[in-house]
Amino acid sequence: MMITLVRHGEVEKAYQRCYNGHNDIGLSLKGKEEATLLANYFQDHSFDAVYSSDLKRCRQTIKPFTQNSIVYTPLLREKSWGRHEGMGFEAIVERDGLEYKSFE
């Protein structure tokens, strides 16, 4: 069995470089172009099944694929970032007074 994993295309500019988790945001124009290129890349491939997150950015990424029915599920969503969803790292540090010392 072969499993092919694909990440969604680029998201709307306001949400780039943010922890988006369960935010239901769409793709940017570039992201929609990436989705079309991806569909073209896989046009000669056959898939037994196609599964996707139910979030808008994932639906828009998979939309150009027309050869299969698609199973949309919340089980494939990204990790929820809770109160930090939609925020960038700098904004989280500023709002919550966090201090980043070392990744290790």
JSON list of N, CA and C in Angstrom, two decimals, residues 3 6 15 21 30 32-33 35 47 72 74-75 80 87 93 95 100 104:
[
{"chain": "A", "resi": 3, "resn": "ILE", "atom": "N", "xyz": [0.77, 5.42, 0.60]},
{"chain": "A", "resi": 3, "resn": "ILE", "atom": "CA", "xyz": [0.00, 6.56, 1.12]},
{"chain": "A", "resi": 3, "resn": "ILE", "atom": "C", "xyz": [0.70, 7.83, 0.67]},
{"chain": "A", "resi": 6, "resn": "VAL", "atom": "N", "xyz": [-0.33, 15.18, 1.41]},
{"chain": "A", "resi": 6, "resn": "VAL", "atom": "CA", "xyz": [-0.20, 16.50, 0.78]},
{"chain": "A", "resi": 6, "resn": "VAL", "atom": "C", "xyz": [-0.66, 17.55, 1.78]},
{"chain": "A", "resi": 15, "resn": "TYR", "atom": "N", "xyz": [-3.02, 35.32, 7.73]},
{"chain": "A", "resi": 15, "resn": "TYR", "atom": "CA", "xyz": [-2.80, 34.15, 8.57]},
{"chain": "A", "resi": 15, "resn": "TYR", "atom": "C", "xyz": [-1.46, 33.46, 8.32]},
{"chain": "A", "resi": 21, "resn": "GLY", "atom": "N", "xyz": [-4.15, 26.19, 13.37]},
{"chain": "A", "resi": 21, "resn": "GLY", "atom": "CA", "xyz": [-4.91, 25.09, 13.94]},
{"chain": "A", "resi": 21, "resn": "GLY", "atom": "C", "xyz": [-6.27, 24.87, 13.33]},
{"chain": "A", "resi": 30, "resn": "LYS", "atom": "N", "xyz": [-2.05, 32.59, -4.44]},
{"chain": "A", "resi": 30, "resn": "LYS", "atom": "CA", "xyz": [-0.93, 31.68, -4.69]},
{"chain": "A", "resi": 30, "resn": "LYS", "atom": "C", "xyz": [-1.28, 30.26, -4.25]},
{"chain": "A", "resi": 32, "resn": "LYS", "atom": "N", "xyz": [-4.22, 28.86, -4.23]},
{"chain": "A", "resi": 32, "resn": "LYS", "atom": "CA", "xyz": [-5.14, 28.28, -5.22]},
{"chain": "A", "resi": 32, "resn": "LYS", "atom": "C", "xyz": [-4.37, 27.85, -6.46]},
{"chain": "A", "resi": 33, "resn": "GLU", "atom": "N", "xyz": [-3.37, 28.64, -6.84]},
{"chain": "A", "resi": 33, "resn": "GLU", "atom": "CA", "xyz": [-2.52, 28.26, -7.97]},
{"chain": "A", "resi": 33, "resn": "GLU", "atom": "C", "xyz": [-1.72, 27.00, -7.63]},
{"chain": "A", "resi": 35, "resn": "ALA", "atom": "N", "xyz": [-2.70, 24.64, -5.67]},
{"chain": "A", "resi": 35, "resn": "ALA", "atom": "CA", "xyz": [-3.66, 23.53, -5.71]},
{"chain": "A", "resi": 35, "resn": "ALA", "atom": "C", "xyz": [-3.85, 23.05, -7.15]},
{"chain": "A", "resi": 47, "resn": "PHE", "atom": "N", "xyz": [-5.96, 7.00, -7.26]},
{"chain": "A", "resi": 47, "resn": "PHE", "atom": "CA", "xyz": [-6.01, 6.81, -5.82]},
{"chain": "A", "resi": 47, "resn": "PHE", "atom": "C", "xyz": [-7.21, 5.95, -5.46]},
{"chain": "A", "resi": 72, "resn": "TYR", "atom": "N", "xyz": [-14.26, 14.06, 3.72]},
{"chain": "A", "resi": 72, "resn": "TYR", "atom": "CA", "xyz": [-13.82, 15.18, 4.55]},
{"chain": "A", "resi": 72, "resn": "TYR", "atom": "C", "xyz": [-14.07, 14.83, 6.01]},
{"chain": "A", "resi": 74, "resn": "PRO", "atom": "N", "xyz": [-13.03, 15.97, 10.31]},
{"chain": "A", "resi": 74, "resn": "PRO", "atom": "CA", "xyz": [-12.32, 16.81, 11.28]},
{"chain": "A", "resi": 74, "resn": "PRO", "atom": "C", "xyz": [-11.16, 16.06, 11.94]},
{"chain": "A", "resi": 75, "resn": "LEU", "atom": "N", "xyz": [-11.10, 14.74, 11.77]},
{"chain": "A", "resi": 75, "resn": "LEU", "atom": "CA", "xyz": [-10.02, 13.95, 12.36]},
{"chain": "A", "resi": 75, "resn": "LEU", "atom": "C", "xyz": [-8.66, 14.26, 11.74]},
{"chain": "A", "resi": 80, "resn": "SER", "atom": "N", "xyz": [-4.99, 21.93, 17.46]},
{"chain": "A", "resi": 80, "resn": "SER", "atom": "CA", "xyz": [-5.61, 23.18, 17.93]},
{"chain": "A", "resi": 80, "resn": "SER", "atom": "C", "xyz": [-4.60, 23.93, 18.80]},
{"chain": "A", "resi": 87, "resn": "MET", "atom": "N", "xyz": [-2.56, 33.56, 15.81]},
{"chain": "A", "resi": 87, "resn": "MET", "atom": "CA", "xyz": [-1.53, 34.50, 16.26]},
{"chain": "A", "resi": 87, "resn": "MET", "atom": "C", "xyz": [-0.15, 34.03, 15.82]},
{"chain": "A", "resi": 93, "resn": "VAL", "atom": "N", "xyz": [4.12, 35.97, 22.44]},
{"chain": "A", "resi": 93, "resn": "VAL", "atom": "CA", "xyz": [5.10, 36.35, 23.45]},
{"chain": "A", "resi": 93, "resn": "VAL", "atom": "C", "xyz": [4.73, 37.69, 24.07]},
{"chain": "A", "resi": 95, "resn": "ARG", "atom": "N", "xyz": [1.69, 39.27, 24.12]},
{"chain": "A", "resi": 95, "resn": "ARG", "atom": "CA", "xyz": [0.43, 39.25, 24.85]},
{"chain": "A", "resi": 95, "resn": "ARG", "atom": "C", "xyz": [0.54, 38.51, 26.18]},
{"chain": "A", "resi": 100, "resn": "TYR", "atom": "N", "xyz": [11.28, 33.52, 25.59]},
{"chain": "A", "resi": 100, "resn": "TYR", "atom": "CA", "xyz": [11.84, 32.36, 24.90]},
{"chain": "A", "resi": 100, "resn": "TYR", "atom": "C", "xyz": [13.33, 32.31, 25.17]},
{"chain": "A", "resi": 104, "resn": "GLU", "atom": "N", "xyz": [16.07, 23.95, 23.18]},
{"chain": "A", "resi": 104, "resn": "GLU", "atom": "CA", "xyz": [16.49, 22.74, 23.87]},
{"chain": "A", "resi": 104, "resn": "GLU", "atom": "C", "xyz": [16.14, 22.82, 25.34]}
]
